[in-house]
Tab-separated table of C-alpha atoms and ligand atoms in Angstrom:
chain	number	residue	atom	x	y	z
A	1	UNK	CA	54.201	181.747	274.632
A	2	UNK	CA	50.869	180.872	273.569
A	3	UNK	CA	49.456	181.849	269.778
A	4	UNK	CA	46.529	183.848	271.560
A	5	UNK	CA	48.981	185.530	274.217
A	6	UNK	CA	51.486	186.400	270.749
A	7	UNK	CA	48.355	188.196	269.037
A	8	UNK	CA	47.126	189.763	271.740
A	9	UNK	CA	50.558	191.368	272.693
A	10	UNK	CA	50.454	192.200	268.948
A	11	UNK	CA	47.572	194.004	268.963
A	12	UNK	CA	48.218	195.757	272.618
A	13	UNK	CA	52.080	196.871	271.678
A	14	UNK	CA	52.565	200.545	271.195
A	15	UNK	CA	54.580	199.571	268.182
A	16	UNK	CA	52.519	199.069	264.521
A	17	UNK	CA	51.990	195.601	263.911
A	18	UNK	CA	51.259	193.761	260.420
A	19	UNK	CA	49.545	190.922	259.332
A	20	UNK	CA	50.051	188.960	256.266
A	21	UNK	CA	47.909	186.860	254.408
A	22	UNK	CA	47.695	183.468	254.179
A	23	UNK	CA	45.189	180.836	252.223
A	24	UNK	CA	46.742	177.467	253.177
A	25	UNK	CA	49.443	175.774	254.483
A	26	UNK	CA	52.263	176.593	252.506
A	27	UNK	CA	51.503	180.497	251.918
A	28	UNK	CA	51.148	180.344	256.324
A	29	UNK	CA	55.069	178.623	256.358
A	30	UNK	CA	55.733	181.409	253.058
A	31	UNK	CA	54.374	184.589	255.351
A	32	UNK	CA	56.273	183.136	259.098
A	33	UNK	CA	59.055	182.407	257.434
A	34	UNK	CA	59.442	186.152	255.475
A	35	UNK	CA	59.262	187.381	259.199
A	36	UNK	CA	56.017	188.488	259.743
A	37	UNK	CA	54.660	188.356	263.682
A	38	UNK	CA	51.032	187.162	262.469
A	39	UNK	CA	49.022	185.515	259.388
A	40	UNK	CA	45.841	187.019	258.039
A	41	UNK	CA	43.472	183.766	256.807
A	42	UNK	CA	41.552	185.373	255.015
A	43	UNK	CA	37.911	184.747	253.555
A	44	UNK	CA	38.700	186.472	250.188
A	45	UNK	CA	42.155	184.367	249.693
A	46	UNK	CA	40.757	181.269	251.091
A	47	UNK	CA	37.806	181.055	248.889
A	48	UNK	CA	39.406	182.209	245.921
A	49	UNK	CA	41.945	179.308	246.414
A	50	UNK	CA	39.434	176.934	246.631
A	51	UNK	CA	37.569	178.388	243.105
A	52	UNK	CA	34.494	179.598	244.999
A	53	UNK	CA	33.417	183.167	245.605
A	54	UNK	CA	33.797	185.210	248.276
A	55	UNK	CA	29.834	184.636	249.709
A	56	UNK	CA	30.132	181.752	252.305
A	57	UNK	CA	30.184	178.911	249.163
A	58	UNK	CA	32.531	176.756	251.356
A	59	UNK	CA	30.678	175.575	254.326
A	60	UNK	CA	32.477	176.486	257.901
A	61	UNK	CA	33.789	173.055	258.502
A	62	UNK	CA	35.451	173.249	255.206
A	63	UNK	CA	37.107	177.061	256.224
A	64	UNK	CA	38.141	175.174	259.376
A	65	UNK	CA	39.632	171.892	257.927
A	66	UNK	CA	42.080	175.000	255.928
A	67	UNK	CA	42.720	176.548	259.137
A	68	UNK	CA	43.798	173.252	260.541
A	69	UNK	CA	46.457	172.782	258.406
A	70	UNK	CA	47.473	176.385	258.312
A	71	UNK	CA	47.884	176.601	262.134
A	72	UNK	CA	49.685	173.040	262.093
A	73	UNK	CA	52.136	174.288	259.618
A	74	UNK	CA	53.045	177.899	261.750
A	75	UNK	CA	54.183	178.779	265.125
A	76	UNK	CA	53.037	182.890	264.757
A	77	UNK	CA	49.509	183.450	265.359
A	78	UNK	CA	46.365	183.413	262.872
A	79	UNK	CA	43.712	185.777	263.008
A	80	UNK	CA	40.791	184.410	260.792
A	81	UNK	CA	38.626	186.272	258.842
A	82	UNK	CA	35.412	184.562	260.242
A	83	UNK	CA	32.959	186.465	258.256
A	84	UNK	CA	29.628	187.159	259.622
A	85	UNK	CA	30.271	184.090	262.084
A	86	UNK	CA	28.324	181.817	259.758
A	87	UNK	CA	24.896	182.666	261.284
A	88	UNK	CA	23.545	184.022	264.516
A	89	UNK	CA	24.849	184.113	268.089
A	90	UNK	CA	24.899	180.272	268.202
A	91	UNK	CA	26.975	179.746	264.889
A	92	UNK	CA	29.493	182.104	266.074
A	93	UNK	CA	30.004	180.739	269.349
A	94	UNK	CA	30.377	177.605	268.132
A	95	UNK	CA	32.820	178.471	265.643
A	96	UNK	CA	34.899	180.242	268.654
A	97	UNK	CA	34.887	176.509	270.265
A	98	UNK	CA	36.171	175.363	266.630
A	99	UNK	CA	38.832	177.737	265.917
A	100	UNK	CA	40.376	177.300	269.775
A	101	UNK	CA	40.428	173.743	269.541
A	102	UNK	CA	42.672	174.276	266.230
A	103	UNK	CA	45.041	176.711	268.454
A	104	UNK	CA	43.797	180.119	266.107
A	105	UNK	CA	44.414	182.915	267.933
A	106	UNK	CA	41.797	185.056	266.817
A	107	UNK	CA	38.381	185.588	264.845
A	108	UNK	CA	37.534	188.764	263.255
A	109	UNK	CA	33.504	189.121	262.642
A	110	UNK	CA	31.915	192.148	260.269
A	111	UNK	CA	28.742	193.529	261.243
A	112	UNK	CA	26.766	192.310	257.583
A	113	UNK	CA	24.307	189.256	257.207
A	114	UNK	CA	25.113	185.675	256.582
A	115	UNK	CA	25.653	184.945	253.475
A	116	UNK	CA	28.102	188.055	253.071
A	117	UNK	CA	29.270	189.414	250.257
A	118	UNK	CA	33.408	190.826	249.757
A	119	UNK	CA	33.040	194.328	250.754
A	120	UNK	CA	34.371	195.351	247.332
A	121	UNK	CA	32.007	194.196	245.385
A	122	UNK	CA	28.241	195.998	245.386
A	123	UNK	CA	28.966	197.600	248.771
A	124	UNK	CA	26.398	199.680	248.623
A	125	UNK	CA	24.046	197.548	248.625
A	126	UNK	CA	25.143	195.013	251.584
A	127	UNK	CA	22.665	195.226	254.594
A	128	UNK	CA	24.449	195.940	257.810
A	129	UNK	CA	23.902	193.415	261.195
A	130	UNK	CA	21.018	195.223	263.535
A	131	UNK	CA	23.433	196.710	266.185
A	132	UNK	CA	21.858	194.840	269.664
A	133	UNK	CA	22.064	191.288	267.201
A	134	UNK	CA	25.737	191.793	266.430
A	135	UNK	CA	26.342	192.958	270.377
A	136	UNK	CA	24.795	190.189	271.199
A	137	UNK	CA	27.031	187.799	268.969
A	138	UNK	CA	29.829	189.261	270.032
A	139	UNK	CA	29.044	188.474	273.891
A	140	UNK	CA	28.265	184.920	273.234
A	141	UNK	CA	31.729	184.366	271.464
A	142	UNK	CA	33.666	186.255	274.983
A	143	UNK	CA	31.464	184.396	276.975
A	144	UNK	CA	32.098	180.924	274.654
A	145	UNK	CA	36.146	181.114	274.882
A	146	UNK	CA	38.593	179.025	276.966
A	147	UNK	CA	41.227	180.840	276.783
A	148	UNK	CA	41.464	184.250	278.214
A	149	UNK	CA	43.753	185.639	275.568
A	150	UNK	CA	41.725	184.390	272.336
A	151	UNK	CA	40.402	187.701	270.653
A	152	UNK	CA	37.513	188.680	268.744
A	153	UNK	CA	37.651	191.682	266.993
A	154	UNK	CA	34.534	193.470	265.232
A	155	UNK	CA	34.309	194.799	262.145
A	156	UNK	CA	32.123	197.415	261.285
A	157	UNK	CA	31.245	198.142	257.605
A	158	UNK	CA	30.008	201.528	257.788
A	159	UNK	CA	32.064	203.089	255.581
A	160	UNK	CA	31.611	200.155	253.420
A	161	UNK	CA	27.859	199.986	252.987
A	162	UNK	CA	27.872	204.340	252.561
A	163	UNK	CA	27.259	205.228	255.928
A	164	UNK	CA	29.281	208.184	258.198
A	165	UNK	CA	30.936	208.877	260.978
A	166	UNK	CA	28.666	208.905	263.173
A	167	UNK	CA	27.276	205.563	262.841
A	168	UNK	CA	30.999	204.128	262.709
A	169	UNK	CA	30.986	205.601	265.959
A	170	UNK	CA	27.877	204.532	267.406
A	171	UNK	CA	29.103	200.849	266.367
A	172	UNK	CA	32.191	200.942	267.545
A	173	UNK	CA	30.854	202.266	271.001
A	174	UNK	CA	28.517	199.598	271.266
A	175	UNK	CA	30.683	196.630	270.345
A	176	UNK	CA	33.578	197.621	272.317
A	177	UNK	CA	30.805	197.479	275.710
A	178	UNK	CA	30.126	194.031	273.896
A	179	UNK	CA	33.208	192.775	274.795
A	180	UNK	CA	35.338	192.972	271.777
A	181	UNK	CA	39.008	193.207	272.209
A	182	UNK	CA	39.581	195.583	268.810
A	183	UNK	CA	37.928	197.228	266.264
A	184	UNK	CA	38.571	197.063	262.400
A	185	UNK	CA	37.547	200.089	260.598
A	186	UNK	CA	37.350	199.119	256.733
A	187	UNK	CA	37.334	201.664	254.186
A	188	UNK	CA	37.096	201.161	250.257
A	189	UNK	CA	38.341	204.749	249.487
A	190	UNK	CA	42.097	204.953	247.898
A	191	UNK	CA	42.735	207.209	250.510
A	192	UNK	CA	42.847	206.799	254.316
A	193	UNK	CA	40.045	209.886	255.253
A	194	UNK	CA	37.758	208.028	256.880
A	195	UNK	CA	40.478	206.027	259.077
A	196	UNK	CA	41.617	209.307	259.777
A	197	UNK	CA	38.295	211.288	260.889
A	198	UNK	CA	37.636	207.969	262.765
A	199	UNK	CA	40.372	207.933	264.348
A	200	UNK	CA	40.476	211.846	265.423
A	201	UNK	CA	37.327	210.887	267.676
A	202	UNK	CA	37.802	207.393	268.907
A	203	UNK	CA	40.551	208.577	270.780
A	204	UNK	CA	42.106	205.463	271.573
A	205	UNK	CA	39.330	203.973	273.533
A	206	UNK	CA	40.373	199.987	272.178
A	207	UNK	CA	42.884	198.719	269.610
A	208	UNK	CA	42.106	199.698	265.628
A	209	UNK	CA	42.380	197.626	262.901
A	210	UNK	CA	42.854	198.950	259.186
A	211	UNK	CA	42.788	196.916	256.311
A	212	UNK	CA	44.532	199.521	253.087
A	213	UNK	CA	43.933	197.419	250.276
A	214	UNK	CA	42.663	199.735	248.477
A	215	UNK	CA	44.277	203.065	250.238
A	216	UNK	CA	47.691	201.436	249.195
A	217	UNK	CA	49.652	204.432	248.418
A	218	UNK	CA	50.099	204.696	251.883
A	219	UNK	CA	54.323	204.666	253.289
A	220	UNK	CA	54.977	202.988	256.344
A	221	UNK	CA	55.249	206.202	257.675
A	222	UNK	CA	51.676	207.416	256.517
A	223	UNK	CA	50.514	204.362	257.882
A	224	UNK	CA	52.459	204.535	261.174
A	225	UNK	CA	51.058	207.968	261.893
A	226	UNK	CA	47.770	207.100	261.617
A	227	UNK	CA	47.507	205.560	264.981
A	228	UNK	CA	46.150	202.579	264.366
A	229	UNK	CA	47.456	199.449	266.024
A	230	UNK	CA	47.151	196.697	263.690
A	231	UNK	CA	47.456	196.915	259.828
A	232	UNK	CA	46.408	193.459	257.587
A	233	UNK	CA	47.783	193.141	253.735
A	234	UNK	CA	44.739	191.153	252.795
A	235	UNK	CA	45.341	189.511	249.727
A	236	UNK	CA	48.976	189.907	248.274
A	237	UNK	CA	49.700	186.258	248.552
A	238	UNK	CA	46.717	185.149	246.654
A	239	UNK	CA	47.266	187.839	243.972
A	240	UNK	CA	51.010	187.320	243.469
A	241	UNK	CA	50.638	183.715	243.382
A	242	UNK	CA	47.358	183.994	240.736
A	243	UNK	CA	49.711	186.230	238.379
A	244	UNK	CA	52.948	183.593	238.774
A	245	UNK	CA	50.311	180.650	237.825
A	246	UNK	CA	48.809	182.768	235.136
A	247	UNK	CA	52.625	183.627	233.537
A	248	UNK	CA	53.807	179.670	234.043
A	249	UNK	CA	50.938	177.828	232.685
A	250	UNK	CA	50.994	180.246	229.691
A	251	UNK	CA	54.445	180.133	228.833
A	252	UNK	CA	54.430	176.019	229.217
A	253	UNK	CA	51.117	175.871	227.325
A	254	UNK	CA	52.601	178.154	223.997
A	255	UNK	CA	55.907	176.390	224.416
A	256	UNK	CA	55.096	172.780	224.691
A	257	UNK	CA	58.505	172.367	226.822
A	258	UNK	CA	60.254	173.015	230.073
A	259	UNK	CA	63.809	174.430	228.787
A	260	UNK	CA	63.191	177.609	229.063
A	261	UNK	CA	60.910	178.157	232.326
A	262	UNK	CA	62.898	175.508	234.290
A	263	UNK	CA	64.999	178.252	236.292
A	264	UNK	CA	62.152	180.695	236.481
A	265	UNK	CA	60.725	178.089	239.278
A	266	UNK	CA	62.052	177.530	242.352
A	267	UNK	CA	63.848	173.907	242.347
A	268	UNK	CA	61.838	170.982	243.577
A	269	UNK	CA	64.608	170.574	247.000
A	270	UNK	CA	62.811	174.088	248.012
A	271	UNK	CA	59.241	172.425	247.964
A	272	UNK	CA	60.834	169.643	249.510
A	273	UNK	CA	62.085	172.018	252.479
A	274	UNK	CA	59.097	173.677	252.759
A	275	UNK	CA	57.437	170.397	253.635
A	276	UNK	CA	59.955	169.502	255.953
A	277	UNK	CA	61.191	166.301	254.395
A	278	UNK	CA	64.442	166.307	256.358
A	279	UNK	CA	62.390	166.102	259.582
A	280	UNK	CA	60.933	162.969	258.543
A	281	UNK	CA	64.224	161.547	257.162
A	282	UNK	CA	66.208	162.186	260.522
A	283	UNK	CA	62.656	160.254	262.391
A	284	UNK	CA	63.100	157.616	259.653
A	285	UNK	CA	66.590	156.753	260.934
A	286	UNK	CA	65.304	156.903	264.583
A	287	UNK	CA	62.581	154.697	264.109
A	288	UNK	CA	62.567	152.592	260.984
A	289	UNK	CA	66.202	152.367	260.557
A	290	UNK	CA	65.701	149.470	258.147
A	291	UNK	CA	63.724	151.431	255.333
B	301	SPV	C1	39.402	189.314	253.371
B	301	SPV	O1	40.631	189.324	253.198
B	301	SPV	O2	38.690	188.358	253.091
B	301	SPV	C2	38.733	190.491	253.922
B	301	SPV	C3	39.260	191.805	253.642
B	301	SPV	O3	37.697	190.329	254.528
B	301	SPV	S1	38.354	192.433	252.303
B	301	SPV	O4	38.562	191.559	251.161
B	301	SPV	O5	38.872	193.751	252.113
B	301	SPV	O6	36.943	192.485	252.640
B	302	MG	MG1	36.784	188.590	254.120
């Protein structure tokens, strides 16, 4: 089945489905391999990995050339984290081309200005898109697509930027006629109010998206009776990795030796799998028998 047919089934199954986040290659093989059905490639994650900020510092072609290797190194689906699109109607599109050509099965777009800014940080303060501009984008990315199946999905940053319901609403109305195949509803309160009083009068109209980074207390069960369709853990891969580095280059840099963080690592054979050495040895044998 095709990556865009996987996600959209995803999004459209009456079950709760979960993204995880991924930032490159590896963390993409880390997240398919744990089980998960999709990968999150996130702006926040991606950036951070490359030691820029969260505010469009790495060009679009650079984002992609990441997304590349991520979707070379997975067979589940990626939904990126595309931003604002990168500019207007034209930029987006255009990215839409990119992204399909690189077998992603999905772009997510918030309704902010180009450069954005991570919706934690200032929030307040973030403009929102002028609603007909961001309809507008959104139609020229359907319109742009090959493949039936690819989705876009709108994000609207109401809650975000300090406005109410009934904004969220007018949004979410006006981007689903738009054309977009979900909606992601992000919140920044550590509870899930918001999600909930939008969800009590969206009534199911088009697939939700949450994002509970920051609503976290949440069970499964909280979560799952919600109603949402689609729930993305943002960033865990990025943070868990940041706090490993943090503790290994510490402990190396006090200790001046290996001997006592040398089984606190995984063993150099499991990077070696991860890569899929074996693959190439077995082709080696096939054809360069000689070597
Ligand atoms: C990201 O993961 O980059 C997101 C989610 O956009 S958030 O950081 O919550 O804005
Ligand atoms: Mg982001």
């Amino acid at each position: 089945m095709k990556k865009t047919t996987k996600l959209k089934q995803l999004i459209h199954s009456s079950q709760l489905s979960y993204l995880m986040e991924a930032h490159n290659g590896l963390s993409g093989k880390i997240v398919e391999e744990a089980g998960f059905q999709g990968i999150w490639a996130s702006g926040l994650s991606i950036s951070a990995s490359m030691g820029v900020r969260d505010c469009n510092e790495a060009s679009w072609t650079q984002i992609v050339d990441i997304l590349e290797f991520m979707s070379d190194a997975t067979s589940i689906p990626i939904l990126v984290d595309g931003d604002t699109g990168y500019g207007n109607f034209n930029n987006a599109r255009r990215l839409v081309q990119k992204l399909e050509q690189r077998n992603i099965a999905g772009v997510c777009i918030e309704d902010k200005q180009f450069p954005k800014t991570n919706s934690f940080i200032n929030s307040h303060q973030q403009p929102l898109a002028d609603i007909t501009e961001f309809c507008g984008k959104i139609q020229a990315m359907k319109d742009t697509q090959k493949d039936d199946d690819f989705m876009v999905i709108a994000r609207i940053e109401t809650f975000i930027a300090g406005w109410g319901l009934e904004e969220t609403l007018k949004r979410a109305e006006a981007y689903r006629n738009a054309g977009a195949d979900a909606l992601l509803i992000h919140s920044k309160r550590s509870d899930s109010s918001e999600i909930e009083a939008f969800m009590n009068e969206w009534g199911g109209k088009c697939p939700i998206v949450i994002v509970p980074t920051t609503y976290y207390k949440l069970s499964a069960d909280e979560l799952e009776n919600l109603g949402v369709n689609l729930v993305i853990w943002a960033n865990h891969n990025l943070r868990s990795s940041i706090q490993a580095m943090k503790k290994i280059s510490q402990q190396i840099f006090q200790e001046q030796s290996l001997v006592n963080i040398e089984n606190s690592v995984v063993p150099l054979k499991e990077v070696f799998r991860l890569q899929g050495t074996e693959e190439l040895q077995k082709a080696e044998n096939e054809y360069f028998p000689n070597s």
